[in-house]
Tab-separated table of C-alpha atoms and ligand atoms in Angstrom:
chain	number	residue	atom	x	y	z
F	17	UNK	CA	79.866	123.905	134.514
F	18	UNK	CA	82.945	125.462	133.657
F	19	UNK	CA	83.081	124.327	129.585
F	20	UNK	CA	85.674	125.160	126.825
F	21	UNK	CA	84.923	126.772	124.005
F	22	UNK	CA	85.887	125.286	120.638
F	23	UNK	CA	87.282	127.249	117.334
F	24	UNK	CA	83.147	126.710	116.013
F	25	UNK	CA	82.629	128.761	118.915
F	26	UNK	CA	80.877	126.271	120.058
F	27	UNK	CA	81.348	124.599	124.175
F	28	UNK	CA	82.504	121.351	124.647
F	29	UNK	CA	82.872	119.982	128.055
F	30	UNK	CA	86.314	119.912	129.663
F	31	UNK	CA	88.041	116.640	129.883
F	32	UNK	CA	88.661	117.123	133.245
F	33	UNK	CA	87.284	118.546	135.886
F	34	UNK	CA	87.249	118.807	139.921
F	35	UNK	CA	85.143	120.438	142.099
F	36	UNK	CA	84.983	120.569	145.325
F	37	UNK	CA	87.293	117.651	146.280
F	38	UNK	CA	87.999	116.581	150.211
F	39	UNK	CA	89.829	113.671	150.882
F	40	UNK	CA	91.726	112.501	154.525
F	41	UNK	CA	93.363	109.763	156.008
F	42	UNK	CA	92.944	108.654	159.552
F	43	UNK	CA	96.364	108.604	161.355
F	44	UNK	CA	96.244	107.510	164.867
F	45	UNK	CA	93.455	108.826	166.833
F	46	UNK	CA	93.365	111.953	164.596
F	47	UNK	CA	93.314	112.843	160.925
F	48	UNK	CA	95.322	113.664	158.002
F	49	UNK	CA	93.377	116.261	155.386
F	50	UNK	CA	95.224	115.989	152.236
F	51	UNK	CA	92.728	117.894	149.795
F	52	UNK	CA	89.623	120.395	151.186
F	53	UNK	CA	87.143	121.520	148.862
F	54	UNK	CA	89.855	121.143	145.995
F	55	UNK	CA	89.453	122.209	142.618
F	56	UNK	CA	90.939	121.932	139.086
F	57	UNK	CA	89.918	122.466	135.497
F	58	UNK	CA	91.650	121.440	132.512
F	59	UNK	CA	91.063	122.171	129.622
F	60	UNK	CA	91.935	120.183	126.153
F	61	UNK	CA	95.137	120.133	125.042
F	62	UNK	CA	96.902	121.591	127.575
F	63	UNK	CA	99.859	120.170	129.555
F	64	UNK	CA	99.964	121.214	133.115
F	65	UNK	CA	102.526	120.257	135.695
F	66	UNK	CA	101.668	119.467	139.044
F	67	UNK	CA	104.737	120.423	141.536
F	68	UNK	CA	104.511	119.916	145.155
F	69	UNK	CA	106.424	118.892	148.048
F	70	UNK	CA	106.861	115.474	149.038
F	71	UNK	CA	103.720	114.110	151.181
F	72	UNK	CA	101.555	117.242	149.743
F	73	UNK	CA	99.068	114.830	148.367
F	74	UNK	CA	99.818	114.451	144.259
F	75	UNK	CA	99.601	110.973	143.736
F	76	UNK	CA	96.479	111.521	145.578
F	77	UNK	CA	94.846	113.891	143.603
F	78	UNK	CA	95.564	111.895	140.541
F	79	UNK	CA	94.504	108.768	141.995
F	80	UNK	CA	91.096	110.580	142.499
F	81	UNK	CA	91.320	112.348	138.653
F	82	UNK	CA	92.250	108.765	137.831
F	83	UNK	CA	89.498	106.877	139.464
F	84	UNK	CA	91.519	105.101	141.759
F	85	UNK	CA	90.499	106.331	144.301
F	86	UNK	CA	87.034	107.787	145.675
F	87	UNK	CA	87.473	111.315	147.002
F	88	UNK	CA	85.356	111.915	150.590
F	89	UNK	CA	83.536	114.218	149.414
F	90	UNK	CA	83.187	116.148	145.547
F	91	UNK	CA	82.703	115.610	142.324
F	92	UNK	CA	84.687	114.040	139.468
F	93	UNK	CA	83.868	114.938	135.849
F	94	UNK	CA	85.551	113.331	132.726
F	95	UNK	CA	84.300	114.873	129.206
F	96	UNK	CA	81.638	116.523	131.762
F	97	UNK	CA	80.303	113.090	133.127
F	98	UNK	CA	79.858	112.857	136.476
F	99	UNK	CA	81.711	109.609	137.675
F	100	UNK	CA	80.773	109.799	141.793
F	101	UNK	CA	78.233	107.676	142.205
F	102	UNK	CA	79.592	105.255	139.348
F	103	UNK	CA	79.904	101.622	140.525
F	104	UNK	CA	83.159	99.938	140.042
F	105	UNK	CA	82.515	98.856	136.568
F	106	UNK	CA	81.541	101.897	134.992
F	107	UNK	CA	84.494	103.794	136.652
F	108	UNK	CA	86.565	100.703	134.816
F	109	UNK	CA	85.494	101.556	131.877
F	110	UNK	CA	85.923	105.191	132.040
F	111	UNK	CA	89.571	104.552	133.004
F	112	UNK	CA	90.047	102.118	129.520
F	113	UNK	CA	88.318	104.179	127.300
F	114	UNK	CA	89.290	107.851	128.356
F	115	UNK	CA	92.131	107.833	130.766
F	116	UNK	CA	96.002	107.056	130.516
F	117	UNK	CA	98.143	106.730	133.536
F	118	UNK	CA	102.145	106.471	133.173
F	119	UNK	CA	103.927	105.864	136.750
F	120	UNK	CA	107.500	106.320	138.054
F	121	UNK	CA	107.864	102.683	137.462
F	122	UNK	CA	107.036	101.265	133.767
F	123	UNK	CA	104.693	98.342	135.116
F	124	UNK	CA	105.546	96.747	131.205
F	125	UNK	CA	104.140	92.988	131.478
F	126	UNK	CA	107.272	91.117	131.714
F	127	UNK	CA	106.818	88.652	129.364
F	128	UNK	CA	105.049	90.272	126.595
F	129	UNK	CA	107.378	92.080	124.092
F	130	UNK	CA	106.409	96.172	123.446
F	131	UNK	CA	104.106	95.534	120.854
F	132	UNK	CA	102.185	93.215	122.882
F	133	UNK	CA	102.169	95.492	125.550
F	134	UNK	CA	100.873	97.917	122.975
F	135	UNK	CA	98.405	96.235	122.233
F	136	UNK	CA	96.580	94.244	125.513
F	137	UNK	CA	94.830	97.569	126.552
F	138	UNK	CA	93.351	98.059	122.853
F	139	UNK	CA	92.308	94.238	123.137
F	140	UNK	CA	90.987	94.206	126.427
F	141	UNK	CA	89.077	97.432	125.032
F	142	UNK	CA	87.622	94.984	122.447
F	143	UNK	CA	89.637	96.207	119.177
F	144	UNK	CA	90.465	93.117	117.011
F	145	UNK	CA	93.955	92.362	116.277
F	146	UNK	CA	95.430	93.460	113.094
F	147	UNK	CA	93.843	96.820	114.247
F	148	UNK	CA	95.491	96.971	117.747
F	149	UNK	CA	98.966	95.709	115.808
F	150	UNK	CA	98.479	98.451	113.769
F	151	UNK	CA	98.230	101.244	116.211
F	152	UNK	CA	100.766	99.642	118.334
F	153	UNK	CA	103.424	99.621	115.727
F	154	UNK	CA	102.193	103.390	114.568
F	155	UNK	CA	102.782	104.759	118.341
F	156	UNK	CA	106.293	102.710	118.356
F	157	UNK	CA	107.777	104.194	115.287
F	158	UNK	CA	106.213	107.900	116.295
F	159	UNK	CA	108.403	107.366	119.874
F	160	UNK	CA	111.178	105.957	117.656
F	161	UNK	CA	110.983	102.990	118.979
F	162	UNK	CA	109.657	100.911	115.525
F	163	UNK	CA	113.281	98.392	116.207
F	164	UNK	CA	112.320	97.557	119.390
F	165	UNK	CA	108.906	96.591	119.043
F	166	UNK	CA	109.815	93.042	119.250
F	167	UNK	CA	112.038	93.381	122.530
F	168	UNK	CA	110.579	92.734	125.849
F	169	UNK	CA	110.987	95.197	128.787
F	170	UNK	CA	114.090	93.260	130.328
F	171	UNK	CA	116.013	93.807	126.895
F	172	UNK	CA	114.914	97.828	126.611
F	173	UNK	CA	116.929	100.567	128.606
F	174	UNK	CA	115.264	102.987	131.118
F	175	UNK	CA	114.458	105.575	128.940
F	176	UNK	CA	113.064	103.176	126.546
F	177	UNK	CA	110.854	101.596	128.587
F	178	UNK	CA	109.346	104.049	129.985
F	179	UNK	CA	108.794	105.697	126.463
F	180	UNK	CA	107.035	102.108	125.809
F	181	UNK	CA	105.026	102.918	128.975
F	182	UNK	CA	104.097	106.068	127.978
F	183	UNK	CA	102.438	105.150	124.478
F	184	UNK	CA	100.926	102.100	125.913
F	185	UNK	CA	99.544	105.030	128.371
F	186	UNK	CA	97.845	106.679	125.039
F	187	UNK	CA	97.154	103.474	122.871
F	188	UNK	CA	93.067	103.327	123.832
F	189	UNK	CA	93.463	106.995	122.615
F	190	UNK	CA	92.311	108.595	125.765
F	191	UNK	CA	91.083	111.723	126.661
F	192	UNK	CA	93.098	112.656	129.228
F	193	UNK	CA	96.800	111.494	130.169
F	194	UNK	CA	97.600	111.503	134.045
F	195	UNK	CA	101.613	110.893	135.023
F	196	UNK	CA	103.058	110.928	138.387
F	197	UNK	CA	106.547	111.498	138.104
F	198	UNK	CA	106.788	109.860	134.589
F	199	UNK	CA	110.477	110.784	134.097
F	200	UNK	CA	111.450	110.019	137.951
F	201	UNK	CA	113.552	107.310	137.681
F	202	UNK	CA	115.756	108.532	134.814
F	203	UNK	CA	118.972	110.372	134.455
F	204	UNK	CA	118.528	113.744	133.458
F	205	UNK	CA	119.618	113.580	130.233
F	206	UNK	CA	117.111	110.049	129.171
F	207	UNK	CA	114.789	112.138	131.242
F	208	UNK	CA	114.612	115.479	129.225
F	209	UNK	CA	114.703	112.832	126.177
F	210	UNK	CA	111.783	111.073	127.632
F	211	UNK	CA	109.855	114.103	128.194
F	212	UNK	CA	110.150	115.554	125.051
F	213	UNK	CA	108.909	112.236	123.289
F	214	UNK	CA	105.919	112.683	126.046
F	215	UNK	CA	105.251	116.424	125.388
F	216	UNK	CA	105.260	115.572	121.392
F	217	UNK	CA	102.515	112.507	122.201
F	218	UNK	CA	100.244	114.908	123.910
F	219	UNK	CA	101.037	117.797	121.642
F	220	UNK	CA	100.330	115.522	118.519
F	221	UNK	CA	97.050	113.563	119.814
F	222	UNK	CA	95.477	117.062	121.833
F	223	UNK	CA	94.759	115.178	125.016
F	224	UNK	CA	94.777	116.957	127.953
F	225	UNK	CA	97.754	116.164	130.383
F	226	UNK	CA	98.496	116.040	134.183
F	227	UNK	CA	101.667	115.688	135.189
F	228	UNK	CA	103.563	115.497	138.342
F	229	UNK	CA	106.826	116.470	138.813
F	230	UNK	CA	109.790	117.359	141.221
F	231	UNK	CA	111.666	118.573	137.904
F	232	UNK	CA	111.568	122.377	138.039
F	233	UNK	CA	112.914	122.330	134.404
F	234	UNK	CA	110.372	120.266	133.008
F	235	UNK	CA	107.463	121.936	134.535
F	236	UNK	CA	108.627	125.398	133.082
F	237	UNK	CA	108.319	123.622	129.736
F	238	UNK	CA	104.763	122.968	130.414
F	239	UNK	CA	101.801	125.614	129.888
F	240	UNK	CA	100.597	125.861	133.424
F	241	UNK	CA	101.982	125.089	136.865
F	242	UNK	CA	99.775	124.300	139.721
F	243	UNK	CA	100.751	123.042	143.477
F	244	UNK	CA	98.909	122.216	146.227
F	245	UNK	CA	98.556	124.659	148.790
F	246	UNK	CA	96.363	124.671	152.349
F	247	UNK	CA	95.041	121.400	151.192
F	248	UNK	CA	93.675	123.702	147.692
F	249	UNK	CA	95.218	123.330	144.310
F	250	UNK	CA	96.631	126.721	143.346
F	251	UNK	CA	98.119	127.958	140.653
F	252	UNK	CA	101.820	128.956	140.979
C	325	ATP	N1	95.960	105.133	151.939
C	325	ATP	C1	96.531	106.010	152.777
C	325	ATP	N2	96.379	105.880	154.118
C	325	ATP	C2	96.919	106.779	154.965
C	325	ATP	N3	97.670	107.835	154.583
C	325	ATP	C3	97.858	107.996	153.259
C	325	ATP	C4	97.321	107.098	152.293
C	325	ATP	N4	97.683	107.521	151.061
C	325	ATP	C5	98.443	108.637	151.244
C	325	ATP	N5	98.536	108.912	152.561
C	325	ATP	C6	99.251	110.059	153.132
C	325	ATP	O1	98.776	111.231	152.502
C	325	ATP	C7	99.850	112.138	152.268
C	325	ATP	C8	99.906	112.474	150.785
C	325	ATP	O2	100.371	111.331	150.081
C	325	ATP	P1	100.668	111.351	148.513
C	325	ATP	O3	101.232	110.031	148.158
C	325	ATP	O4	99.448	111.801	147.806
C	325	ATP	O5	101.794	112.503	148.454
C	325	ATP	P2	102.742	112.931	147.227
C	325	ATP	O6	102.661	114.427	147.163
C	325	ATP	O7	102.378	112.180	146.017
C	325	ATP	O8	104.162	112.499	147.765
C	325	ATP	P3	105.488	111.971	146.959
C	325	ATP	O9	105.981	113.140	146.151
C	325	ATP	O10	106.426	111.621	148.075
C	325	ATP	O11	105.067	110.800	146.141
C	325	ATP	C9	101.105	111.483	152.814
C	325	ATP	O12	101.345	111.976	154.107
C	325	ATP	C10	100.734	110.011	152.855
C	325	ATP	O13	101.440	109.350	153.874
């Protein structure tokens, strides 16, 4: 396996890694290969943007680095565990402990404020409460948003919710943080705003990010570009 190697000089496994990925969808009588014999390394730390066309197949290679979705064939492997042949539960708990996902779309609970929202993943995780307050409110003030803690997501703007959405994404402290077009649904200026705070996050907590994105701009900013290319992720 393809591992990183730390300053001890010592390897460590990558936090993410797929090889040999297929997946297709039937359409009609025929079929619809999205991803053949696919695959993609990262490595910790890094922040790597993930531009393609429309319809290429992002959301479905992240739903796949994500565990959302079973690949047809390949191999998953988070912190060099293979997650394949995991049952549902397992993969569950590999998706709480060591993955973050931020969407297009907040998906805040409505009627919790952003602290609470903070802090439901680190509960469900089985952190008590003062210490899952206490993160939540730490991740708030670091995305400047300490004043709003108390507001739910009806009463935040765009930018700030998704900024909410973002360190709920990295409140279980996760090893890897997976966004499909995080900044999507934002005007460019809360957007670049938005994925600063996000680039800061990763920068500060050295997980290793995915990121898809139609912004050309913000995927310069990033340290590698890949795209997806004959149903192969390639680097561009
Ligand atoms: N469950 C499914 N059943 C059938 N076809 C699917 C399914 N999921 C995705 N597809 C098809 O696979 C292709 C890739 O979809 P995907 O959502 O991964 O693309 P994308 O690159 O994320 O696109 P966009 O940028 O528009 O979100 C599309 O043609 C889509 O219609």
């Amino acid at each position: 396996m393809d591992d990183a190697t730390t300053m001890a000089g010592e390897t460590a496994p990558l936090p993410l890694m797929l090889a040999g990925i297929s997946r297709g969808f039937r359409e009609g009588a025929g079929r619809l290969d999205i991803l053949n014999n696919a695959n993609l390394a990262l490595h910790p730390g890094e922040l790597v943007a993930l531009v393609a066309p429309s319809g290429a197949g992002k959301s479905t290679l992240l739903h796949i680095a994500g565990l959302l979705e079973r690949p047809d064939e390949g191999e998953i492997y988070i912190d060099g565990v293979p997650c394949g042949s995991m049952d549902d539960a397992e993969r569950t708990r590999m998706r709480r402990t060591r993955l973050g996902f931020v969407y297009q779309f907040h998906h805040l609970l409505p009627e919790f404020t952003a602290l609470e929202n903070l802090m439901m993943p680190q509960l469900i995780r089985g952190l008590d409460k003062d210490e899952a307050r206490a993160r939540a409110r730490q991740l708030l003030d670091y995305m400047r948003l300490g004043p709003r803690a108390d507001h739910r997501p009806s009463e935040l703007s765009g930018g700030e919710q998704q900024r909410v959405a973002i360190a709920r994404a990295v409140a279980n402290a996760p090893r890897i943080l997976l966004a499909d077009e995080p900044t999507g649904n934002l005007d460019p200026v809360t957007s670049a705003y938005v994925f600063d705070a996000l680039v800061a996050l990763v920068r500060a907590s050295g997980l290793a990010a995915l990121i898809a994105t139609h912004n050309l701009d913000l995927a310069s900013q990033m340290d590698r570009r890949i795209t997806l290319r004959d149903r192969q992720v390639v680097e561009i």
